[in-house]
Tab-separated table of C-alpha atoms in Angstrom:
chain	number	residue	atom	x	y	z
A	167	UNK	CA	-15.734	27.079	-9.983
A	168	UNK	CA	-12.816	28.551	-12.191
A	169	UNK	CA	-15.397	29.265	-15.207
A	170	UNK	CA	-18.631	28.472	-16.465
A	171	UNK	CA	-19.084	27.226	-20.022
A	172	UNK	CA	-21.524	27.490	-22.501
A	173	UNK	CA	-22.579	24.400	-24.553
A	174	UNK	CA	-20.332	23.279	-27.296
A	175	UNK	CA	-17.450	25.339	-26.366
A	176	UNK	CA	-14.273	25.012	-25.033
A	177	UNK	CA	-11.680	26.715	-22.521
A	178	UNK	CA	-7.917	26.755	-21.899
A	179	UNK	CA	-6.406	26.177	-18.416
A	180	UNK	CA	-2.678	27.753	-18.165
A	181	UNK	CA	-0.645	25.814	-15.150
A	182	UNK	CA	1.894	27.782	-13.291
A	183	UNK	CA	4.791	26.305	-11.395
A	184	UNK	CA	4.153	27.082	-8.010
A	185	UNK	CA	7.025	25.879	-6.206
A	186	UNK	CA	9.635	28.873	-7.213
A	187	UNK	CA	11.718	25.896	-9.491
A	188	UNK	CA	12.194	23.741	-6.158
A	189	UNK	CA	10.996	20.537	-8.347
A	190	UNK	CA	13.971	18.425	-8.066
A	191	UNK	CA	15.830	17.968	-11.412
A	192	UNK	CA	17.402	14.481	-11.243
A	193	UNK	CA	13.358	12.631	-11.275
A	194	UNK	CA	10.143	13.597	-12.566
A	195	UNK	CA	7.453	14.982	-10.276
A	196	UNK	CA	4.126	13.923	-10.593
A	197	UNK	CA	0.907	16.307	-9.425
A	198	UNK	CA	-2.863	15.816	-10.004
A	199	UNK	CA	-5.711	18.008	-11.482
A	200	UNK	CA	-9.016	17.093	-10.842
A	201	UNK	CA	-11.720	18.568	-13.322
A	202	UNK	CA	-15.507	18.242	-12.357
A	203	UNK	CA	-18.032	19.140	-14.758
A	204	UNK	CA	-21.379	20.392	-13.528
A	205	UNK	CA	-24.156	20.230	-16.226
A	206	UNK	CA	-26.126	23.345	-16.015
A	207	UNK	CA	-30.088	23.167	-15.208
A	208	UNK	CA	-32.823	23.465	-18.048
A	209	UNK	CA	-35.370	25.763	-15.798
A	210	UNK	CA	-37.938	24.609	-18.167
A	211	UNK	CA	-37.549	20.887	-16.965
A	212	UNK	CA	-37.964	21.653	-13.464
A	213	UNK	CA	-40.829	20.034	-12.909
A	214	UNK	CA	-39.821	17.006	-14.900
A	215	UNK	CA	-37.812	13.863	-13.348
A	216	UNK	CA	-34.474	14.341	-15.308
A	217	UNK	CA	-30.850	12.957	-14.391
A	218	UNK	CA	-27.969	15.073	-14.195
A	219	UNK	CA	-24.403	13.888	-14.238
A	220	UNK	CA	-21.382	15.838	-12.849
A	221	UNK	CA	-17.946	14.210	-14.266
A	222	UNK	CA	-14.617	14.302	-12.504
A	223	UNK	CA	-11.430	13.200	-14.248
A	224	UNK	CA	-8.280	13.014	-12.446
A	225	UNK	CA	-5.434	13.354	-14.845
A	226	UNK	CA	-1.717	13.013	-14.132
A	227	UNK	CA	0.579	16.172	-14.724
A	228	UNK	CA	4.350	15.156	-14.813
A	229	UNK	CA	7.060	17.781	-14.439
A	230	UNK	CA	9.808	16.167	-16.418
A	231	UNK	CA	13.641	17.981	-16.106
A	232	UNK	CA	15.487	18.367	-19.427
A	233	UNK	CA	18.665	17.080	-18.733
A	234	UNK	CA	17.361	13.404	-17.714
A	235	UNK	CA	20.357	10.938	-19.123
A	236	UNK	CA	18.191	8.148	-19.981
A	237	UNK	CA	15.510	8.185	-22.460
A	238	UNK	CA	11.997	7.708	-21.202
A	239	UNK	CA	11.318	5.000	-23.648
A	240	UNK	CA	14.443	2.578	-22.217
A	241	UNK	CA	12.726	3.375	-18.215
A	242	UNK	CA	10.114	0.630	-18.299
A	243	UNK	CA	12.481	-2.196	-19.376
A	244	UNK	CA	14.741	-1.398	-16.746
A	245	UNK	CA	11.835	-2.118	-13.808
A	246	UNK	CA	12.944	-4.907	-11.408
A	247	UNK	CA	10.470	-7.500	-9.146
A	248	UNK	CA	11.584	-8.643	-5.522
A	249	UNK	CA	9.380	-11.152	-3.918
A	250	UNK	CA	8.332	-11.222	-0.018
A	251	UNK	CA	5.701	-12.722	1.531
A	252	UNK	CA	2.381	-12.369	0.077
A	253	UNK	CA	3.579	-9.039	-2.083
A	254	UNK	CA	5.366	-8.099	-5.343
A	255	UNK	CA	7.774	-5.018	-4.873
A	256	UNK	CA	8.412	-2.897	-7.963
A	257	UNK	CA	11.647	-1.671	-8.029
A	258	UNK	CA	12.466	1.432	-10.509
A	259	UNK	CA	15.865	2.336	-10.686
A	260	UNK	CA	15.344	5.366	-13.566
A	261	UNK	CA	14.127	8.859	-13.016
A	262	UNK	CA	10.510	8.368	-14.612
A	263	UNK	CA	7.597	7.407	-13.115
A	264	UNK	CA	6.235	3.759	-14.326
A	265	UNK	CA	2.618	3.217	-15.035
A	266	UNK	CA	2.821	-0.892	-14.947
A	267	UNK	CA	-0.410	-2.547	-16.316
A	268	UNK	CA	-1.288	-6.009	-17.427
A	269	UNK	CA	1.264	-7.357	-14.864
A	270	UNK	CA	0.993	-11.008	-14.297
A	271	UNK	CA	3.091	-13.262	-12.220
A	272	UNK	CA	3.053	-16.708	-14.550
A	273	UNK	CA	-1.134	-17.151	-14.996
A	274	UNK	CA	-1.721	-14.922	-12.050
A	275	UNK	CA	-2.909	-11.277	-13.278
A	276	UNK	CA	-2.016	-8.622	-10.418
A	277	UNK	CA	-3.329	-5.241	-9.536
A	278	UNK	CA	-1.968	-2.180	-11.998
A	279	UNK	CA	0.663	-0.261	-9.980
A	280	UNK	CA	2.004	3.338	-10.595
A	281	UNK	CA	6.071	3.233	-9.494
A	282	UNK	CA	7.502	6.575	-8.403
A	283	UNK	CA	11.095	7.253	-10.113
A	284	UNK	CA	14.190	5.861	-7.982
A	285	UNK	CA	11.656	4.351	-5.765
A	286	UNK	CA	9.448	1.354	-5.826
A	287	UNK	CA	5.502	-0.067	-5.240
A	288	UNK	CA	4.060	-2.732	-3.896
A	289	UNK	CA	1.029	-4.783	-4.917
A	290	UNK	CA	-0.408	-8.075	-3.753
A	291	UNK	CA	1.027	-11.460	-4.484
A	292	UNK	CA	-1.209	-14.569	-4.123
A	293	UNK	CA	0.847	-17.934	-3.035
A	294	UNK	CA	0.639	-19.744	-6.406
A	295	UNK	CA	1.708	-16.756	-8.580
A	296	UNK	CA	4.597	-18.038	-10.240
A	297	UNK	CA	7.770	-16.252	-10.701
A	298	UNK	CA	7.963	-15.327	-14.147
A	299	UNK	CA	6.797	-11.674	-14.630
A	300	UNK	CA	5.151	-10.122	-18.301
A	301	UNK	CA	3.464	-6.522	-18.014
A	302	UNK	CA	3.068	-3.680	-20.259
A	303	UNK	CA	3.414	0.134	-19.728
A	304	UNK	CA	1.932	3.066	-20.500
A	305	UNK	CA	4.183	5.727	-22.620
A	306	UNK	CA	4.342	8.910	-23.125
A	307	UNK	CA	1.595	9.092	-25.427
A	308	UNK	CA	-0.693	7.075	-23.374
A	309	UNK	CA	-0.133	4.168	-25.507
A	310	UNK	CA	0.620	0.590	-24.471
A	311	UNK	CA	4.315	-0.275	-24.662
A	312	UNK	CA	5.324	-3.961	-26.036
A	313	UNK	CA	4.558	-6.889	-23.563
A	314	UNK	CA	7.920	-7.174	-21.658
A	315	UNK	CA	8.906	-9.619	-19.113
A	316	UNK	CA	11.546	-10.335	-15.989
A	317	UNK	CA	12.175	-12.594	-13.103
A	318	UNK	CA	11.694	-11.717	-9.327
A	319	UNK	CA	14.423	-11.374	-7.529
């Protein structure tokens, strides 16, 4: 464990960059920290049956360079949809990573995706989806963007 906590208080984590400013500066990076919190034991309910649950959250820390030239609230409308098979490619031409949800392919909803920056994902397509497209986005603050739509390729 980093620390241990007392009950009803609250620590601060400081994250270094690690990488001696290798992070490349034309795309974000993306890293994860995973947190698990381990109740402590009341000795004096040993004997007792008592349940005791340790929670992890996984939360998303993006590097972002200063000088990106498009603004991160233009990236998700810029996401484009290829068609092959039995898949949906996501295709993101910006330098931000793209956290697609509520995508649906015309009455078909489809798995959430996460699309690297200059890169693209890939999610399941069943047979009958159709071939218009409407997702949303999650911003910067964690909000949903506006419902947006496009047309596979």
């Amino acid at each position: 464990p980093l620390f241990a906590m007392k009950g009803k208080k609250e620590n601060t984590l400081r994250i270094l960059d690690a990488t001696n400013n290798q992070l490349p500066q034309d795309r974000e990076s993306l890293f994860w920290m995973n947190v698990k919190a381990i109740p402590s034991m009341d000795k004096s309910k040993l004997t007792e049956n008592t349940l005791q649950l340790a929670i992890i959250s996984r939360i998303k820390l993006y590097y972002r360079p200063a000088k990106l030239a498009l603004p991160p609230d233009q990236a998700a409308e810029k996401l484009r949809f290829r068609r092959s098979a039995n898949s949906l490619t996501l295709i993101n031409p910006t330098p931000y990573y793209l956290t697609v949800t509520e995508l649906n392919a015309g009455t078909r909803v489809l798995e959430n995706a996460l699309v690297p920056p200059m890169g693209e994902s890939t999610v399941k397509l069943p047979s009958d989806a159709g071939s218009n497209i409407t997702y949303r986005t999650i911003n910067d603050y964690g909000a949903l963007t506006p419902k947006m739509t496009g047309v596979m390729e």
